[in-house]
GROMACS .gro file of C-alpha atoms in nm:
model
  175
    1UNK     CA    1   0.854  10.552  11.405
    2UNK     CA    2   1.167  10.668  11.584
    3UNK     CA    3   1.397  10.336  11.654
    4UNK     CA    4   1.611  10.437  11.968
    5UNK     CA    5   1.977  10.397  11.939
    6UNK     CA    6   2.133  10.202  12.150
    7UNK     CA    7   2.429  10.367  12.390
    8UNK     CA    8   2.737  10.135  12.485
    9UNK     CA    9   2.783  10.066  12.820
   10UNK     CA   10   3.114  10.058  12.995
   11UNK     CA   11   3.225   9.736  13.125
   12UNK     CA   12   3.291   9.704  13.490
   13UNK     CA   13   3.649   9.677  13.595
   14UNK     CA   14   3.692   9.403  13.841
   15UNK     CA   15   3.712   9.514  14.178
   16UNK     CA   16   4.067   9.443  14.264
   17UNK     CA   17   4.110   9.266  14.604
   18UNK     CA   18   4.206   9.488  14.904
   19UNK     CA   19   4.568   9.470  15.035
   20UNK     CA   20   4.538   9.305  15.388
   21UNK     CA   21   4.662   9.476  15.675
   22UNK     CA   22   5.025   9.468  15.695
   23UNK     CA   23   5.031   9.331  15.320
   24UNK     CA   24   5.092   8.952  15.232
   25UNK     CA   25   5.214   8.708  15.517
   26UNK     CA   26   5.552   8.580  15.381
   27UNK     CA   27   5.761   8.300  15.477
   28UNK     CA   28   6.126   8.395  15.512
   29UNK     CA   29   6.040   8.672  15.273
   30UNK     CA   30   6.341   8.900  15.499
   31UNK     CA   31   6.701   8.753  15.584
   32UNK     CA   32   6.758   8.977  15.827
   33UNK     CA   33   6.457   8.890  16.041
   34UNK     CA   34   6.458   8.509  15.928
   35UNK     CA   35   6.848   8.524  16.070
   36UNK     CA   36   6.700   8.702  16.403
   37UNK     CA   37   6.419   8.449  16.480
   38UNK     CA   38   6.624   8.147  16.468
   39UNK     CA   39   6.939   8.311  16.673
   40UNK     CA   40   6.589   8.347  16.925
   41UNK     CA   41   6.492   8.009  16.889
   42UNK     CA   42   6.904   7.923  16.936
   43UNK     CA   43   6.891   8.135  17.258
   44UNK     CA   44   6.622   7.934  17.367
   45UNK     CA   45   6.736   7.624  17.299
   46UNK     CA   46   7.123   7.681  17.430
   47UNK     CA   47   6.968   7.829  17.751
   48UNK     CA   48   7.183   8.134  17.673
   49UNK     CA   49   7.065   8.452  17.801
   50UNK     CA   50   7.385   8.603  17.661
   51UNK     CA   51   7.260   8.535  17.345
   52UNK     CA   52   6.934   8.663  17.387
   53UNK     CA   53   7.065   8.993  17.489
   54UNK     CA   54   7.176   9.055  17.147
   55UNK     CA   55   6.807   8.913  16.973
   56UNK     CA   56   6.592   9.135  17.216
   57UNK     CA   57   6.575   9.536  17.287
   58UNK     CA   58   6.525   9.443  17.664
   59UNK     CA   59   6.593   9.150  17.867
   60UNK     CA   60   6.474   9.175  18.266
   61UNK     CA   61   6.682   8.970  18.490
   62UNK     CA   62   6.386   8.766  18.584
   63UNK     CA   63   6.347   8.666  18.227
   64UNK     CA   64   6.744   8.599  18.199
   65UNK     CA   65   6.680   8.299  18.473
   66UNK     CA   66   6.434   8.183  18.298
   67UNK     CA   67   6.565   8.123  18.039
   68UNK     CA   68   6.915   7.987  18.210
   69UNK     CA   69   6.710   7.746  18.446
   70UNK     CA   70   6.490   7.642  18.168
   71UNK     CA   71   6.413   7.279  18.077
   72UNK     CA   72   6.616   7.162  17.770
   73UNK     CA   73   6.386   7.181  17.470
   74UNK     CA   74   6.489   7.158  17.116
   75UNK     CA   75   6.397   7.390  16.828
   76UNK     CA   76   6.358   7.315  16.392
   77UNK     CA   77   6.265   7.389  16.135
   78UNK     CA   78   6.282   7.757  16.248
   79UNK     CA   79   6.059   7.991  15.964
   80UNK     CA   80   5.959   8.380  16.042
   81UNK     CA   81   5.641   8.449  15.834
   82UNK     CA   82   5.630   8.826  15.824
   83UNK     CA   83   5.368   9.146  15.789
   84UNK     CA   84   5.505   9.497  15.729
   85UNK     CA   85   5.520   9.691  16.120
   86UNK     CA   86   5.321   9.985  16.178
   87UNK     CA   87   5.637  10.160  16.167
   88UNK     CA   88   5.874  10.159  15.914
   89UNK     CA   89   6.139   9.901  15.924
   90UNK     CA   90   5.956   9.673  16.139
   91UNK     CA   91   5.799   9.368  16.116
   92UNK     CA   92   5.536   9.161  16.251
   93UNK     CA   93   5.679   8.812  16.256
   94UNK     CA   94   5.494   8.520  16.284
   95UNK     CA   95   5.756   8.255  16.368
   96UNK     CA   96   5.692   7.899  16.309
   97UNK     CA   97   5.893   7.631  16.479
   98UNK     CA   98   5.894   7.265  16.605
   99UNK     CA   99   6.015   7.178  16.960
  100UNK     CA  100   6.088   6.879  17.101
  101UNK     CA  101   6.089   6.862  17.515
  102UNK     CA  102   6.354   6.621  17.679
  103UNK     CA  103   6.156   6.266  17.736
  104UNK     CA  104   5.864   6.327  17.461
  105UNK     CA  105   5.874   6.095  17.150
  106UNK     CA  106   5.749   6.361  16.886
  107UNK     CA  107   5.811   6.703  16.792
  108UNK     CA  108   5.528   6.950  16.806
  109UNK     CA  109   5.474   7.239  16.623
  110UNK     CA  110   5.422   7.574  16.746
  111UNK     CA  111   5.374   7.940  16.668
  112UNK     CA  112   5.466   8.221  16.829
  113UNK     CA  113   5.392   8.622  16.718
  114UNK     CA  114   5.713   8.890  16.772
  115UNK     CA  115   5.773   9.242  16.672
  116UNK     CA  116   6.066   9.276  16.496
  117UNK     CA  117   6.239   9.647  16.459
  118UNK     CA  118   6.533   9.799  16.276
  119UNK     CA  119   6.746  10.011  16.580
  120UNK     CA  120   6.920  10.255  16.560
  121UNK     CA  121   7.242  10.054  16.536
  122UNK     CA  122   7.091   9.914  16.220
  123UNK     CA  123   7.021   9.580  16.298
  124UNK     CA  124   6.653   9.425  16.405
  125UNK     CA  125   6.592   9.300  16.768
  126UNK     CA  126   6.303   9.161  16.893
  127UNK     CA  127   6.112   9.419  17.060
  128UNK     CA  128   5.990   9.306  17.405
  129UNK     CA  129   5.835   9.596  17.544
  130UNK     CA  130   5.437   9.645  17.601
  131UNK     CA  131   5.238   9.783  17.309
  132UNK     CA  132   5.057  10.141  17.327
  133UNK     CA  133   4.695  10.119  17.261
  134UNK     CA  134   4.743  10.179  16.853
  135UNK     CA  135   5.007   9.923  16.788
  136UNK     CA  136   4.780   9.708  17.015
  137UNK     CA  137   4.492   9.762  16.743
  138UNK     CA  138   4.695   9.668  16.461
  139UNK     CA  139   4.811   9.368  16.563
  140UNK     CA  140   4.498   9.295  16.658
  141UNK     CA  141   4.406   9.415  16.289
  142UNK     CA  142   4.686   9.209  16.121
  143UNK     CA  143   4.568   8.917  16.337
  144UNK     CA  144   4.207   8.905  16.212
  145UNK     CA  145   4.326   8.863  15.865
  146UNK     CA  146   4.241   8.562  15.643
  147UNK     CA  147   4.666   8.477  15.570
  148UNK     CA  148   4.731   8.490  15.925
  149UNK     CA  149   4.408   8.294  16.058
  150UNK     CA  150   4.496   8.054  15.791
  151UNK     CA  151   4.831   7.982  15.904
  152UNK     CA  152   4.678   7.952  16.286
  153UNK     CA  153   4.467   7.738  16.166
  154UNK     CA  154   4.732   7.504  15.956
  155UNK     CA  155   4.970   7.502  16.269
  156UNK     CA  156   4.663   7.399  16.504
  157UNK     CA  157   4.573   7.146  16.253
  158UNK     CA  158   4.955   7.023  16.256
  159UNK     CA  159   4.967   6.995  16.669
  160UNK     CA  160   4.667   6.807  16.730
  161UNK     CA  161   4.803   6.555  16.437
  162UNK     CA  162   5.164   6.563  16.642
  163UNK     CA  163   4.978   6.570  16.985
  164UNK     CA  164   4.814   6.222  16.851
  165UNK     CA  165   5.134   6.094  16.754
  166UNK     CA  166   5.278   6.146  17.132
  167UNK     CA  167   4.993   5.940  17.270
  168UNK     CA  168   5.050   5.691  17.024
  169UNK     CA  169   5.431   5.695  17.110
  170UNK     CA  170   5.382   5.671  17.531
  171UNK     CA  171   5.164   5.396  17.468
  172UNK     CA  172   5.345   5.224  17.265
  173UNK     CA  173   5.657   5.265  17.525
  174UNK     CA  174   5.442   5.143  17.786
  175UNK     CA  175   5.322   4.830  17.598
   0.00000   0.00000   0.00000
């Protein structure tokens, strides 16, 4: 009788993870854009529409009262998590922020999404103006992704816990 040999077998390579869209979130991962968001956040805060001129590519008039006639609100702990843009030098930012409203007791946190774009002067700005349909689907790709969802998800988690800490305050005021 014939006894078959036996034939090795090549091991399976572990399928490697995929990159997600627009790579890893990061967290202050680029000065430059780190440096932009909270001179954004400063704008905000200062009621300074000055200011915002040199953060944003565009500023309407409109938006410049706004932001002048604004209620005072104060901004920390000021972080820019950011994705890779669809275009090179650009970033989607995700920036992460407490604010604190004149007359509230407690600090809530919040989370706002930017495009961020070197121009041509060589500096990033915040780029206000309305997406075409493809940048619209790759935010909207970046968006879906488990880092950012996560991070939604931890700053949700974060307000409701702040948002309970407010009622807690007023009625505590009020006793």
């Amino acid at each position: 009788t014939a006894t078959a040999t036996p034939t090795a077998t090549a091991t399976p390579t572990p399928t490697a993870e995929p990159t997600p869209v627009g790579g890893t979130l990061q967290k202050d991962a680029v000065p430059e854009v780190t440096n932009l968001v909270t001179q954004y956040y400063t704008a905000l805060q200062n009621r300074d529409p000055d200011l915002m001129r040199t953060v944003v590519n565009n500023l309407a008039q409109d938006d410049a009262y706004k932001i002048a006639d604004a209620d005072e609100t104060t901004y920390t702990d000021i972080a820019a998590y950011t994705k890779n843009g669809q275009e090179a030098d650009s970033y989607l930012v995700y920036a992460y922020y407490k604010y604190q409203d004149a007359g509230t007791y407690t600090a809530m946190p919040g989370l706002s999404q930017l495009y961020a774009k070197k121009t041509e002067d060589g500096f990033y700005k915040i780029i206000t103006d309305a997406y075409d349909s493809a940048m619209q689907a790759y935010v909207d790709s970046v968006n879906n992704s488990v880092d950012v969802k996560n991070l939604v998800a931890q700053v949700q988690t974060e307000y409701e816990s702040a948002q309970a800490a407010e009622e807690d305050a007023k009625a505590q005021a009020e006793a």
